[in-house]
């Protein structure tokens, strides 16, 4: 059990982490859990010390998750239609770590969907998709607009329906407006936009899930740098603890009480 001393989430509930989860694969932990508990009971020591220990606790924030995704999707949609209209590819201001390519946000986004569709089955399309459809271009203003509806407290069911309709109008688009309509579209568009990058993806021999998690981490880094710092790494949700260790392992190892 860990006691929160200080943190950034505002959540001070205790942390309960299994011993094996913390020590498995780490050669520095030589004692079994039972041995450590026995030492703790027999010795008059303050164990463990608070100073060298810290915890990474997940925080889900609707504002920085759904709000940021709506901005991300709108940006990608705009880049695609601008490219088709002008013939000029979007700026290459994103990185795909697993291939070493400098790519556009559109290409990185497409590659995430392309690899995802190779690994997982996809259901039928819904009537709409999340996408900011307003006129604001300032990220903070858009997130404030999202907050308004997310925190709105209706006075009646009629008021609730009105605000819900306004929210859908502002933060979603009907599916026919999406340039991605089938499971093969992402790969086909990526091949036309950045054939070299797609070829590099296709030659990778790593498991598809690991490739996807790497791409999602790169996408998350772009969003945190350009839209909202609080955006969660989607790879953590899809790939679990292994994805967290792959990106935060160096930080965790730095603070381990060797």
PDB file of C-alpha atoms in Angstrom:
ATOM      1  CA  UNK A   1       0.000   0.000   0.000  1.00  0.00           C
ATOM      2  CA  UNK A   2       1.254   3.460  -0.869  1.00  0.00           C
ATOM      3  CA  UNK A   3       0.172   6.719   0.749  1.00  0.00           C
ATOM      4  CA  UNK A   4      -0.106   9.788  -1.458  1.00  0.00           C
ATOM      5  CA  UNK A   5       2.247  12.493  -0.230  1.00  0.00           C
ATOM      6  CA  UNK A   6       1.965  14.856  -3.179  1.00  0.00           C
ATOM      7  CA  UNK A   7       0.807  14.623  -6.745  1.00  0.00           C
ATOM      8  CA  UNK A   8      -0.737  16.335  -9.718  1.00  0.00           C
ATOM      9  CA  UNK A   9      -4.045  14.472 -10.115  1.00  0.00           C
ATOM     10  CA  UNK A  10      -5.785  15.645  -6.956  1.00  0.00           C
ATOM     11  CA  UNK A  11      -6.618  12.024  -6.152  1.00  0.00           C
ATOM     12  CA  UNK A  12      -5.158  11.080  -2.765  1.00  0.00           C
ATOM     13  CA  UNK A  13      -6.656   7.595  -2.434  1.00  0.00           C
ATOM     14  CA  UNK A  14      -4.208   4.834  -1.379  1.00  0.00           C
ATOM     15  CA  UNK A  15      -2.435   2.763  -3.996  1.00  0.00           C
ATOM     16  CA  UNK A  16      -2.467  -1.039  -3.738  1.00  0.00           C
ATOM     17  CA  UNK A  17       0.032  -2.714  -6.057  1.00  0.00           C
ATOM     18  CA  UNK A  18       0.798  -6.462  -6.082  1.00  0.00           C
ATOM     19  CA  UNK A  19       4.332  -7.365  -5.031  1.00  0.00           C
ATOM     20  CA  UNK A  20       4.924  -9.471  -8.154  1.00  0.00           C
ATOM     21  CA  UNK A  21       3.868  -6.625 -10.428  1.00  0.00           C
ATOM     22  CA  UNK A  22       6.542  -4.387  -8.936  1.00  0.00           C
ATOM     23  CA  UNK A  23       9.375  -6.910  -8.720  1.00  0.00           C
ATOM     24  CA  UNK A  24       8.964  -9.440 -11.523  1.00  0.00           C
ATOM     25  CA  UNK A  25      11.964  -9.394 -13.845  1.00  0.00           C
ATOM     26  CA  UNK A  26      13.925  -7.013 -11.612  1.00  0.00           C
ATOM     27  CA  UNK A  27      17.132  -8.665 -10.291  1.00  0.00           C
ATOM     28  CA  UNK A  28      17.535  -6.026  -7.559  1.00  0.00           C
ATOM     29  CA  UNK A  29      14.651  -7.466  -5.514  1.00  0.00           C
ATOM     30  CA  UNK A  30      16.201 -10.504  -3.803  1.00  0.00           C
ATOM     31  CA  UNK A  31      13.690 -10.968  -0.977  1.00  0.00           C
ATOM     32  CA  UNK A  32      10.334 -12.666  -1.272  1.00  0.00           C
ATOM     33  CA  UNK A  33       7.231 -10.792  -0.192  1.00  0.00           C
ATOM     34  CA  UNK A  34       6.950 -12.966   2.940  1.00  0.00           C
ATOM     35  CA  UNK A  35      10.585 -12.217   3.847  1.00  0.00           C
ATOM     36  CA  UNK A  36      10.070  -8.487   3.553  1.00  0.00           C
ATOM     37  CA  UNK A  37       6.906  -8.599   5.652  1.00  0.00           C
ATOM     38  CA  UNK A  38       8.757 -10.589   8.326  1.00  0.00           C
ATOM     39  CA  UNK A  39      11.621  -8.088   8.391  1.00  0.00           C
ATOM     40  CA  UNK A  40       9.136  -5.262   8.675  1.00  0.00           C
ATOM     41  CA  UNK A  41       7.442  -6.898  11.667  1.00  0.00           C
ATOM     42  CA  UNK A  42      10.678  -7.870  13.465  1.00  0.00           C
ATOM     43  CA  UNK A  43      12.624  -4.659  12.993  1.00  0.00           C
ATOM     44  CA  UNK A  44      11.777  -1.239  14.313  1.00  0.00           C
ATOM     45  CA  UNK A  45      12.350   0.540  11.022  1.00  0.00           C
ATOM     46  CA  UNK A  46      10.436   3.076   9.023  1.00  0.00           C
ATOM     47  CA  UNK A  47       9.982   0.924   5.938  1.00  0.00           C
ATOM     48  CA  UNK A  48       9.798   1.917   3.209  1.00  0.00           C
ATOM     49  CA  UNK A  49      11.072   5.463   3.142  1.00  0.00           C
ATOM     50  CA  UNK A  50       8.752   7.873   1.431  1.00  0.00           C
ATOM     51  CA  UNK A  51      11.411   9.920  -0.283  1.00  0.00           C
ATOM     52  CA  UNK A  52      12.632   7.594  -3.076  1.00  0.00           C
ATOM     53  CA  UNK A  53       9.266   6.080  -3.953  1.00  0.00           C
ATOM     54  CA  UNK A  54       6.734   7.397  -6.391  1.00  0.00           C
ATOM     55  CA  UNK A  55       3.777   6.047  -8.335  1.00  0.00           C
ATOM     56  CA  UNK A  56       2.379   6.676 -11.784  1.00  0.00           C
ATOM     57  CA  UNK A  57      -1.384   6.699 -11.460  1.00  0.00           C
ATOM     58  CA  UNK A  58      -3.624   6.878 -14.538  1.00  0.00           C
ATOM     59  CA  UNK A  59      -6.005   9.798 -14.836  1.00  0.00           C
ATOM     60  CA  UNK A  60      -8.855   9.910 -17.320  1.00  0.00           C
ATOM     61  CA  UNK A  61      -9.962  13.429 -18.161  1.00  0.00           C
ATOM     62  CA  UNK A  62     -12.898  13.818 -20.544  1.00  0.00           C
ATOM     63  CA  UNK A  63     -11.822  17.324 -21.506  1.00  0.00           C
ATOM     64  CA  UNK A  64      -8.339  16.353 -22.612  1.00  0.00           C
ATOM     65  CA  UNK A  65      -9.457  13.020 -24.053  1.00  0.00           C
ATOM     66  CA  UNK A  66     -12.681  13.540 -25.998  1.00  0.00           C
ATOM     67  CA  UNK A  67     -12.106  17.245 -26.545  1.00  0.00           C
ATOM     68  CA  UNK A  68      -8.588  16.683 -27.856  1.00  0.00           C
ATOM     69  CA  UNK A  69      -9.684  13.783 -30.070  1.00  0.00           C
ATOM     70  CA  UNK A  70     -12.331  15.986 -31.680  1.00  0.00           C
ATOM     71  CA  UNK A  71      -9.650  18.568 -32.509  1.00  0.00           C
ATOM     72  CA  UNK A  72      -7.247  15.887 -33.735  1.00  0.00           C
ATOM     73  CA  UNK A  73      -9.830  14.369 -36.073  1.00  0.00           C
ATOM     74  CA  UNK A  74     -10.835  17.793 -37.407  1.00  0.00           C
ATOM     75  CA  UNK A  75      -7.171  18.619 -38.091  1.00  0.00           C
ATOM     76  CA  UNK A  76      -6.704  15.342 -39.965  1.00  0.00           C
ATOM     77  CA  UNK A  77      -9.890  15.846 -41.971  1.00  0.00           C
ATOM     78  CA  UNK A  78      -8.799  19.370 -42.929  1.00  0.00           C
ATOM     79  CA  UNK A  79      -5.323  18.171 -43.934  1.00  0.00           C
ATOM     80  CA  UNK A  80      -6.755  15.455 -46.153  1.00  0.00           C
ATOM     81  CA  UNK A  81      -9.175  17.696 -48.037  1.00  0.00           C
ATOM     82  CA  UNK A  82      -6.547  20.454 -48.387  1.00  0.00           C
ATOM     83  CA  UNK A  83      -4.118  17.906 -49.862  1.00  0.00           C
ATOM     84  CA  UNK A  84      -6.716  16.586 -52.315  1.00  0.00           C
ATOM     85  CA  UNK A  85      -7.640  20.117 -53.385  1.00  0.00           C
ATOM     86  CA  UNK A  86      -4.103  21.472 -53.818  1.00  0.00           C
ATOM     87  CA  UNK A  87      -2.010  18.367 -54.440  1.00  0.00           C
ATOM     88  CA  UNK A  88       0.468  19.561 -51.804  1.00  0.00           C
ATOM     89  CA  UNK A  89       1.087  17.086 -48.959  1.00  0.00           C
ATOM     90  CA  UNK A  90       0.730  18.386 -45.383  1.00  0.00           C
ATOM     91  CA  UNK A  91       3.748  19.557 -43.414  1.00  0.00           C
ATOM     92  CA  UNK A  92       5.869  16.711 -42.059  1.00  0.00           C
ATOM     93  CA  UNK A  93       5.916  17.749 -38.406  1.00  0.00           C
ATOM     94  CA  UNK A  94       5.393  14.324 -36.816  1.00  0.00           C
ATOM     95  CA  UNK A  95       7.652  11.331 -36.286  1.00  0.00           C
ATOM     96  CA  UNK A  96       7.161   7.586 -36.598  1.00  0.00           C
ATOM     97  CA  UNK A  97       9.721   6.222 -34.154  1.00  0.00           C
ATOM     98  CA  UNK A  98       9.461   2.598 -35.200  1.00  0.00           C
ATOM     99  CA  UNK A  99      10.472   3.314 -38.816  1.00  0.00           C
ATOM    100  CA  UNK A 100      12.526   6.468 -38.236  1.00  0.00           C
ATOM    101  CA  UNK A 101      10.407   8.443 -40.717  1.00  0.00           C
ATOM    102  CA  UNK A 102       9.542  12.124 -40.481  1.00  0.00           C
ATOM    103  CA  UNK A 103       5.912  12.250 -41.576  1.00  0.00           C
ATOM    104  CA  UNK A 104       2.844  14.442 -41.586  1.00  0.00           C
ATOM    105  CA  UNK A 105       0.190  14.174 -38.909  1.00  0.00           C
ATOM    106  CA  UNK A 106      -2.174  12.844 -41.566  1.00  0.00           C
ATOM    107  CA  UNK A 107       0.250  10.051 -42.480  1.00  0.00           C
ATOM    108  CA  UNK A 108       0.846   9.127 -38.826  1.00  0.00           C
ATOM    109  CA  UNK A 109      -2.902   9.064 -38.134  1.00  0.00           C
ATOM    110  CA  UNK A 110      -3.553   6.922 -41.204  1.00  0.00           C
ATOM    111  CA  UNK A 111      -0.804   4.490 -40.242  1.00  0.00           C
ATOM    112  CA  UNK A 112      -2.384   3.977 -36.810  1.00  0.00           C
ATOM    113  CA  UNK A 113      -5.695   3.058 -38.434  1.00  0.00           C
ATOM    114  CA  UNK A 114      -3.985   0.968 -41.122  1.00  0.00           C
ATOM    115  CA  UNK A 115      -2.136  -1.196 -38.583  1.00  0.00           C
ATOM    116  CA  UNK A 116      -5.146  -1.335 -36.252  1.00  0.00           C
ATOM    117  CA  UNK A 117      -7.331  -2.717 -39.041  1.00  0.00           C
ATOM    118  CA  UNK A 118      -4.741  -5.412 -39.732  1.00  0.00           C
ATOM    119  CA  UNK A 119      -4.765  -6.547 -36.106  1.00  0.00           C
ATOM    120  CA  UNK A 120      -8.420  -6.173 -35.110  1.00  0.00           C
ATOM    121  CA  UNK A 121     -11.846  -6.742 -36.603  1.00  0.00           C
ATOM    122  CA  UNK A 122     -13.881  -3.606 -37.201  1.00  0.00           C
ATOM    123  CA  UNK A 123     -17.641  -3.328 -36.915  1.00  0.00           C
ATOM    124  CA  UNK A 124     -20.070  -1.346 -39.019  1.00  0.00           C
ATOM    125  CA  UNK A 125     -19.918   2.426 -39.279  1.00  0.00           C
ATOM    126  CA  UNK A 126     -22.105   4.533 -37.035  1.00  0.00           C
ATOM    127  CA  UNK A 127     -24.212   7.457 -38.165  1.00  0.00           C
ATOM    128  CA  UNK A 128     -21.663  10.024 -37.006  1.00  0.00           C
ATOM    129  CA  UNK A 129     -18.055  10.311 -35.852  1.00  0.00           C
ATOM    130  CA  UNK A 130     -16.356  12.503 -33.288  1.00  0.00           C
ATOM    131  CA  UNK A 131     -14.964  15.626 -34.962  1.00  0.00           C
ATOM    132  CA  UNK A 132     -15.034  19.293 -33.991  1.00  0.00           C
ATOM    133  CA  UNK A 133     -17.313  21.021 -36.489  1.00  0.00           C
ATOM    134  CA  UNK A 134     -17.267  24.573 -35.189  1.00  0.00           C
ATOM    135  CA  UNK A 135     -15.500  27.690 -36.441  1.00  0.00           C
ATOM    136  CA  UNK A 136     -12.971  28.239 -33.653  1.00  0.00           C
ATOM    137  CA  UNK A 137      -9.317  27.584 -34.417  1.00  0.00           C
ATOM    138  CA  UNK A 138      -7.860  28.256 -30.971  1.00  0.00           C
ATOM    139  CA  UNK A 139      -7.397  25.006 -29.044  1.00  0.00           C
ATOM    140  CA  UNK A 140      -8.149  26.533 -25.646  1.00  0.00           C
ATOM    141  CA  UNK A 141     -11.408  28.029 -26.930  1.00  0.00           C
ATOM    142  CA  UNK A 142     -12.501  24.686 -28.405  1.00  0.00           C
ATOM    143  CA  UNK A 143     -11.747  22.885 -25.145  1.00  0.00           C
ATOM    144  CA  UNK A 144     -13.702  25.558 -23.267  1.00  0.00           C
ATOM    145  CA  UNK A 145     -16.625  24.932 -25.627  1.00  0.00           C
ATOM    146  CA  UNK A 146     -16.383  21.243 -24.819  1.00  0.00           C
ATOM    147  CA  UNK A 147     -16.287  22.027 -21.098  1.00  0.00           C
ATOM    148  CA  UNK A 148     -19.444  24.103 -21.377  1.00  0.00           C
ATOM    149  CA  UNK A 149     -21.489  21.145 -22.592  1.00  0.00           C
ATOM    150  CA  UNK A 150     -19.668  18.547 -20.530  1.00  0.00           C
ATOM    151  CA  UNK A 151     -20.391  20.402 -17.282  1.00  0.00           C
ATOM    152  CA  UNK A 152     -23.790  21.810 -18.222  1.00  0.00           C
ATOM    153  CA  UNK A 153     -26.566  21.020 -15.722  1.00  0.00           C
ATOM    154  CA  UNK A 154     -29.948  21.045 -17.484  1.00  0.00           C
ATOM    155  CA  UNK A 155     -33.074  22.265 -15.728  1.00  0.00           C
ATOM    156  CA  UNK A 156     -35.371  19.889 -17.591  1.00  0.00           C
ATOM    157  CA  UNK A 157     -35.354  16.944 -19.991  1.00  0.00           C
ATOM    158  CA  UNK A 158     -36.256  19.299 -22.805  1.00  0.00           C
ATOM    159  CA  UNK A 159     -33.275  21.485 -21.938  1.00  0.00           C
ATOM    160  CA  UNK A 160     -31.092  18.378 -21.834  1.00  0.00           C
ATOM    161  CA  UNK A 161     -32.186  17.313 -25.318  1.00  0.00           C
ATOM    162  CA  UNK A 162     -31.510  20.784 -26.715  1.00  0.00           C
ATOM    163  CA  UNK A 163     -27.993  20.927 -25.285  1.00  0.00           C
ATOM    164  CA  UNK A 164     -27.252  17.371 -26.374  1.00  0.00           C
ATOM    165  CA  UNK A 165     -28.268  18.225 -29.917  1.00  0.00           C
ATOM    166  CA  UNK A 166     -26.077  21.343 -29.806  1.00  0.00           C
ATOM    167  CA  UNK A 167     -23.171  19.239 -28.533  1.00  0.00           C
ATOM    168  CA  UNK A 168     -23.552  16.696 -31.353  1.00  0.00           C
ATOM    169  CA  UNK A 169     -23.769  19.492 -33.913  1.00  0.00           C
ATOM    170  CA  UNK A 170     -20.560  21.058 -32.606  1.00  0.00           C
ATOM    171  CA  UNK A 171     -18.454  17.990 -31.814  1.00  0.00           C
ATOM    172  CA  UNK A 172     -19.449  15.419 -34.425  1.00  0.00           C
ATOM    173  CA  UNK A 173     -20.024  15.038 -38.152  1.00  0.00           C
ATOM    174  CA  UNK A 174     -22.252  12.671 -40.074  1.00  0.00           C
ATOM    175  CA  UNK A 175     -20.311   9.648 -41.317  1.00  0.00           C
ATOM    176  CA  UNK A 176     -20.625  10.391 -45.074  1.00  0.00           C
ATOM    177  CA  UNK A 177     -18.418  13.469 -44.501  1.00  0.00           C
ATOM    178  CA  UNK A 178     -15.528  11.277 -43.320  1.00  0.00           C
ATOM    179  CA  UNK A 179     -12.981  10.512 -46.043  1.00  0.00           C
ATOM    180  CA  UNK A 180     -12.438   7.103 -44.414  1.00  0.00           C
ATOM    181  CA  UNK A 181     -15.389   4.873 -45.256  1.00  0.00           C
ATOM    182  CA  UNK A 182     -14.027   1.311 -45.410  1.00  0.00           C
ATOM    183  CA  UNK A 183     -11.359  -0.701 -43.601  1.00  0.00           C
ATOM    184  CA  UNK A 184      -9.036  -0.468 -46.613  1.00  0.00           C
ATOM    185  CA  UNK A 185      -9.259   3.295 -47.079  1.00  0.00           C
ATOM    186  CA  UNK A 186      -6.548   4.187 -44.548  1.00  0.00           C
ATOM    187  CA  UNK A 187      -3.965   1.969 -46.251  1.00  0.00           C
ATOM    188  CA  UNK A 188      -4.917   3.151 -49.734  1.00  0.00           C
ATOM    189  CA  UNK A 189      -4.782   6.834 -48.799  1.00  0.00           C
ATOM    190  CA  UNK A 190      -1.472   6.336 -46.978  1.00  0.00           C
ATOM    191  CA  UNK A 191       0.014   4.623 -50.049  1.00  0.00           C
ATOM    192  CA  UNK A 192      -0.937   7.624 -52.178  1.00  0.00           C
ATOM    193  CA  UNK A 193       0.150  10.231 -49.629  1.00  0.00           C
ATOM    194  CA  UNK A 194       3.456   8.753 -48.436  1.00  0.00           C
ATOM    195  CA  UNK A 195       4.337   5.515 -50.278  1.00  0.00           C
ATOM    196  CA  UNK A 196       7.841   5.334 -48.811  1.00  0.00           C
ATOM    197  CA  UNK A 197       6.556   5.449 -45.255  1.00  0.00           C
ATOM    198  CA  UNK A 198       3.905   2.816 -45.968  1.00  0.00           C
ATOM    199  CA  UNK A 199       6.539   0.563 -47.542  1.00  0.00           C
ATOM    200  CA  UNK A 200       8.670   0.911 -44.415  1.00  0.00           C
ATOM    201  CA  UNK A 201       5.695  -0.079 -42.270  1.00  0.00           C
ATOM    202  CA  UNK A 202       4.988  -3.110 -44.437  1.00  0.00           C
ATOM    203  CA  UNK A 203       8.556  -4.390 -44.089  1.00  0.00           C
ATOM    204  CA  UNK A 204       8.513  -4.375 -40.281  1.00  0.00           C
ATOM    205  CA  UNK A 205       8.675  -7.834 -38.731  1.00  0.00           C
ATOM    206  CA  UNK A 206       7.631  -6.828 -35.215  1.00  0.00           C
ATOM    207  CA  UNK A 207       4.216  -7.978 -33.963  1.00  0.00           C
ATOM    208  CA  UNK A 208       1.469  -5.716 -35.262  1.00  0.00           C
ATOM    209  CA  UNK A 209       0.294  -4.850 -31.775  1.00  0.00           C
ATOM    210  CA  UNK A 210       3.742  -3.570 -30.796  1.00  0.00           C
ATOM    211  CA  UNK A 211       3.907  -1.522 -33.999  1.00  0.00           C
ATOM    212  CA  UNK A 212       0.484  -0.062 -33.276  1.00  0.00           C
ATOM    213  CA  UNK A 213       1.386   0.855 -29.708  1.00  0.00           C
ATOM    214  CA  UNK A 214       4.535   2.617 -30.907  1.00  0.00           C
ATOM    215  CA  UNK A 215       2.546   4.588 -33.475  1.00  0.00           C
ATOM    216  CA  UNK A 216      -0.109   5.501 -30.913  1.00  0.00           C
ATOM    217  CA  UNK A 217       2.613   6.751 -28.595  1.00  0.00           C
ATOM    218  CA  UNK A 218       3.979   8.950 -31.397  1.00  0.00           C
ATOM    219  CA  UNK A 219       0.472  10.230 -32.102  1.00  0.00           C
ATOM    220  CA  UNK A 220      -0.007  11.001 -28.421  1.00  0.00           C
ATOM    221  CA  UNK A 221       3.264  12.933 -28.346  1.00  0.00           C
ATOM    222  CA  UNK A 222       2.081  15.049 -31.285  1.00  0.00           C
ATOM    223  CA  UNK A 223      -1.241  15.793 -29.600  1.00  0.00           C
ATOM    224  CA  UNK A 224       0.422  16.703 -26.303  1.00  0.00           C
ATOM    225  CA  UNK A 225       2.799  19.052 -28.111  1.00  0.00           C
ATOM    226  CA  UNK A 226       0.227  20.685 -30.377  1.00  0.00           C
ATOM    227  CA  UNK A 227      -3.236  20.361 -28.822  1.00  0.00           C
ATOM    228  CA  UNK A 228      -3.395  19.411 -25.144  1.00  0.00           C
ATOM    229  CA  UNK A 229      -0.659  18.339 -22.742  1.00  0.00           C
ATOM    230  CA  UNK A 230      -3.071  16.172 -20.750  1.00  0.00           C
ATOM    231  CA  UNK A 231      -3.903  13.851 -23.654  1.00  0.00           C
ATOM    232  CA  UNK A 232      -3.614  10.205 -22.620  1.00  0.00           C
ATOM    233  CA  UNK A 233      -1.390   7.795 -24.523  1.00  0.00           C
ATOM    234  CA  UNK A 234      -3.889   5.489 -26.243  1.00  0.00           C
ATOM    235  CA  UNK A 235      -1.237   2.783 -26.280  1.00  0.00           C
ATOM    236  CA  UNK A 236      -1.604   2.506 -22.500  1.00  0.00           C
ATOM    237  CA  UNK A 237      -5.281   1.610 -22.952  1.00  0.00           C
ATOM    238  CA  UNK A 238      -4.692  -0.841 -25.783  1.00  0.00           C
ATOM    239  CA  UNK A 239      -1.412  -2.451 -24.726  1.00  0.00           C
ATOM    240  CA  UNK A 240      -1.572  -2.084 -20.960  1.00  0.00           C
ATOM    241  CA  UNK A 241       1.371  -2.137 -18.566  1.00  0.00           C
ATOM    242  CA  UNK A 242       3.950  -3.153 -21.187  1.00  0.00           C
ATOM    243  CA  UNK A 243       3.293   0.041 -23.121  1.00  0.00           C
ATOM    244  CA  UNK A 244       3.695   2.113 -19.964  1.00  0.00           C
ATOM    245  CA  UNK A 245       7.021   0.453 -19.165  1.00  0.00           C
ATOM    246  CA  UNK A 246       8.289   0.984 -22.711  1.00  0.00           C
ATOM    247  CA  UNK A 247       7.750   4.744 -22.467  1.00  0.00           C
ATOM    248  CA  UNK A 248       8.245   5.387 -18.741  1.00  0.00           C
ATOM    249  CA  UNK A 249      10.737   2.632 -17.906  1.00  0.00           C
ATOM    250  CA  UNK A 250      13.767   4.917 -17.793  1.00  0.00           C
ATOM    251  CA  UNK A 251      12.007   7.260 -15.358  1.00  0.00           C
ATOM    252  CA  UNK A 252      10.916   4.380 -13.129  1.00  0.00           C
ATOM    253  CA  UNK A 253      14.388   2.816 -13.129  1.00  0.00           C
ATOM    254  CA  UNK A 254      15.993   6.139 -12.221  1.00  0.00           C
ATOM    255  CA  UNK A 255      14.029   6.283  -8.975  1.00  0.00           C
ATOM    256  CA  UNK A 256      14.298   2.627  -7.963  1.00  0.00           C
ATOM    257  CA  UNK A 257      15.823   2.180  -4.481  1.00  0.00           C
ATOM    258  CA  UNK A 258      18.870   0.156  -5.499  1.00  0.00           C
TER     259      UNK A 258
END
